Short mmCIF file of C-alpha atoms in Angstrom, two decimals:
data_model
loop_
_atom_site.label_atom_id
_atom_site.label_comp_id
_atom_site.label_asym_id
_atom_site.label_seq_id
_atom_site.Cartn_x
_atom_site.Cartn_y
_atom_site.Cartn_z
CA UNK A 26 23.35 -21.24 15.76
CA UNK A 27 21.59 -23.83 13.65
CA UNK A 28 18.63 -21.48 13.05
CA UNK A 29 17.31 -21.09 9.55
CA UNK A 30 17.37 -17.51 8.28
CA UNK A 31 14.01 -16.67 6.66
CA UNK A 32 14.24 -16.19 2.92
CA UNK A 33 13.10 -12.79 1.72
CA UNK A 34 10.99 -12.65 -1.44
CA UNK A 35 12.80 -11.36 -4.52
CA UNK A 36 12.14 -7.81 -5.66
CA UNK A 37 9.92 -7.69 -8.68
CA UNK A 38 11.82 -6.23 -11.62
CA UNK A 39 9.31 -6.63 -14.44
CA UNK A 40 5.98 -8.39 -14.77
CA UNK A 41 7.34 -10.80 -17.40
CA UNK A 42 9.98 -12.04 -14.91
CA UNK A 43 7.30 -13.71 -12.77
CA UNK A 44 6.98 -17.45 -13.31
CA UNK A 45 3.49 -18.81 -13.99
CA UNK A 46 3.49 -20.51 -10.58
CA UNK A 47 5.68 -18.40 -8.28
CA UNK A 48 6.95 -20.44 -5.34
CA UNK A 49 6.72 -17.45 -3.02
CA UNK A 50 5.14 -14.02 -2.90
CA UNK A 51 6.86 -11.46 -5.13
CA UNK A 52 7.11 -7.90 -3.82
CA UNK A 53 7.60 -5.02 -6.23
CA UNK A 54 8.23 -1.32 -6.05
CA UNK A 55 5.72 1.19 -4.72
CA UNK A 56 2.85 2.24 -6.93
CA UNK A 57 3.07 5.99 -7.58
CA UNK A 58 -0.62 6.69 -6.93
CA UNK A 59 -1.09 4.62 -3.78
CA UNK A 60 2.41 4.26 -2.24
CA UNK A 61 1.60 0.55 -1.85
CA UNK A 62 4.00 -2.08 -3.10
CA UNK A 63 2.92 -4.35 -5.94
CA UNK A 64 2.49 -7.92 -4.67
CA UNK A 65 2.14 -11.08 -6.74
CA UNK A 66 0.98 -13.89 -4.48
CA UNK A 67 2.33 -17.43 -4.51
CA UNK A 68 0.40 -19.75 -6.80
CA UNK A 69 0.85 -23.51 -6.68
CA UNK A 70 0.17 -25.70 -9.74
CA UNK A 71 -1.63 -28.17 -7.42
CA UNK A 72 -3.51 -25.47 -5.49
CA UNK A 73 -6.22 -26.85 -3.23
CA UNK A 74 -9.66 -25.15 -3.15
CA UNK A 75 -8.94 -23.67 0.30
CA UNK A 76 -5.59 -22.31 -0.95
CA UNK A 77 -7.27 -20.86 -4.04
CA UNK A 78 -9.93 -19.09 -1.96
CA UNK A 79 -7.22 -17.75 0.38
CA UNK A 80 -5.06 -16.42 -2.47
CA UNK A 81 -7.98 -14.92 -4.38
CA UNK A 82 -9.30 -13.15 -1.29
CA UNK A 83 -5.83 -11.75 -0.56
CA UNK A 84 -5.65 -10.48 -4.16
CA UNK A 85 -9.14 -8.98 -3.91
CA UNK A 86 -8.24 -7.31 -0.62
CA UNK A 87 -5.04 -5.91 -2.12
CA UNK A 88 -7.03 -4.38 -5.01
CA UNK A 89 -9.64 -2.95 -2.64
CA UNK A 90 -6.85 -1.49 -0.47
CA UNK A 91 -5.12 0.09 -3.47
CA UNK A 92 -8.40 1.52 -4.81
CA UNK A 93 -9.15 3.20 -1.48
CA UNK A 94 -5.69 4.78 -1.18
CA UNK A 95 -5.61 5.82 -4.84
CA UNK A 96 -8.88 7.72 -4.37
CA UNK A 97 -7.84 9.10 -0.97
CA UNK A 98 -4.42 10.31 -2.16
CA UNK A 99 -5.92 11.95 -5.25
CA UNK A 100 -8.50 13.80 -3.13
CA UNK A 101 -5.88 14.77 -0.55
CA UNK A 102 -3.47 16.16 -3.18
CA UNK A 103 -6.24 18.13 -4.89
CA UNK A 104 -7.48 19.68 -1.65
CA UNK A 105 -3.96 20.39 -0.41
CA UNK A 106 -3.02 22.14 -3.67
CA UNK A 107 -6.19 24.25 -3.54
CA UNK A 108 -5.51 25.17 0.11
CA UNK A 109 -1.89 26.15 -0.57
CA UNK A 110 -2.82 28.18 -3.67
CA UNK A 111 -5.57 29.98 -1.77
CA UNK A 112 -3.32 30.79 1.21
CA UNK A 113 -0.50 32.06 -1.01
CA UNK A 114 -2.87 34.35 -2.93
CA UNK A 115 -4.62 35.73 0.14
CA UNK A 116 -3.01 38.79 1.64
CA UNK A 117 -0.87 39.58 -1.42
CA UNK A 118 2.32 38.36 0.23
CA UNK A 119 5.44 37.13 -1.55
CA UNK A 120 5.63 33.76 0.22
CA UNK A 121 6.21 30.65 -1.88
CA UNK A 122 5.89 28.10 0.93
CA UNK A 123 3.47 27.85 3.85
CA UNK A 124 4.65 27.45 7.41
CA UNK A 125 4.10 24.21 9.32
CA UNK A 126 1.46 25.98 11.44
CA UNK A 127 -0.47 27.03 8.33
CA UNK A 128 -0.27 23.51 6.90
CA UNK A 129 -1.35 22.14 10.28
CA UNK A 130 -4.71 23.87 9.94
CA UNK A 131 -5.22 22.15 6.58
CA UNK A 132 -4.24 18.71 7.91
CA UNK A 133 -6.54 19.05 10.93
CA UNK A 134 -9.48 20.14 8.78
CA UNK A 135 -8.86 17.40 6.22
CA UNK A 136 -8.69 14.67 8.88
CA UNK A 137 -11.89 15.92 10.51
CA UNK A 138 -13.71 15.95 7.17
CA UNK A 139 -12.56 12.46 6.16
CA UNK A 140 -12.96 10.88 9.58
CA UNK A 141 -16.04 8.80 8.72
CA UNK A 142 -14.36 7.48 5.56
CA UNK A 143 -11.32 6.42 7.57
CA UNK A 144 -13.47 4.74 10.21
CA UNK A 145 -15.32 2.79 7.52
CA UNK A 146 -12.03 1.88 5.86
CA UNK A 147 -10.53 0.68 9.17
CA UNK A 148 -13.59 -1.45 10.00
CA UNK A 149 -13.47 -3.10 6.58
CA UNK A 150 -9.66 -3.49 6.76
CA UNK A 151 -9.86 -5.30 10.11
CA UNK A 152 -12.74 -7.46 8.89
CA UNK A 153 -10.80 -8.48 5.78
CA UNK A 154 -7.66 -9.21 7.78
CA UNK A 155 -9.53 -11.47 10.20
CA UNK A 156 -11.00 -13.31 7.21
CA UNK A 157 -7.51 -13.62 5.66
CA UNK A 158 -6.23 -15.18 8.90
CA UNK A 159 -9.15 -17.62 8.93
CA UNK A 160 -8.73 -18.55 5.23
CA UNK A 161 -4.95 -18.86 5.67
CA UNK A 162 -5.39 -21.21 8.61
CA UNK A 163 -7.88 -23.28 6.65
CA UNK A 164 -5.54 -23.40 3.63
CA UNK A 165 -2.64 -24.48 5.84
CA UNK A 166 -4.76 -27.21 7.44
CA UNK A 167 -5.96 -28.43 4.03
CA UNK A 168 -2.39 -28.69 2.74
CA UNK A 169 -1.25 -30.39 5.94
CA UNK A 170 -4.02 -32.99 5.67
CA UNK A 171 -3.37 -33.51 1.97
CA UNK A 172 0.36 -34.10 2.62
CA UNK A 173 -0.59 -36.81 5.11
CA UNK A 174 -2.83 -38.60 2.61
CA UNK A 175 -6.08 -37.53 4.23
CA UNK A 176 -8.72 -36.77 1.61
CA UNK A 177 -9.28 -33.09 0.93
CA UNK A 178 -11.91 -31.85 -1.52
CA UNK A 179 -10.34 -30.79 -4.79
#
């Protein structure tokens, strides 16, 4: 009662539908190669330097994130297809689908082989997220000070 319901960002229909200065983040559909949703971050016409740095780092992180998963998913699909084709050919059987147990051996091997890449990705992901929190806090503080008439570098 009396609580404000948070407004959800609109779903992105087409790139041309985005205003030059969106008042909120716009979330789109999943990218086919990465399974990550397209995000267009809020951009103010009177963006402060701290807000600009925050937004640009978020955009850079989003691109880095998508690049990693695009490469990972491509490698995974290629290796999975080769594994399935090899298993179906071996033994001369008439199967068209592998059992979960057979696929389990592939998944286990793939995860073991890509473990160091995932560790490196996770370390970088956490590092970037901590920096995003720091930059977001600084941007919020800059806007708060600016709204109260306290000089903020522009």
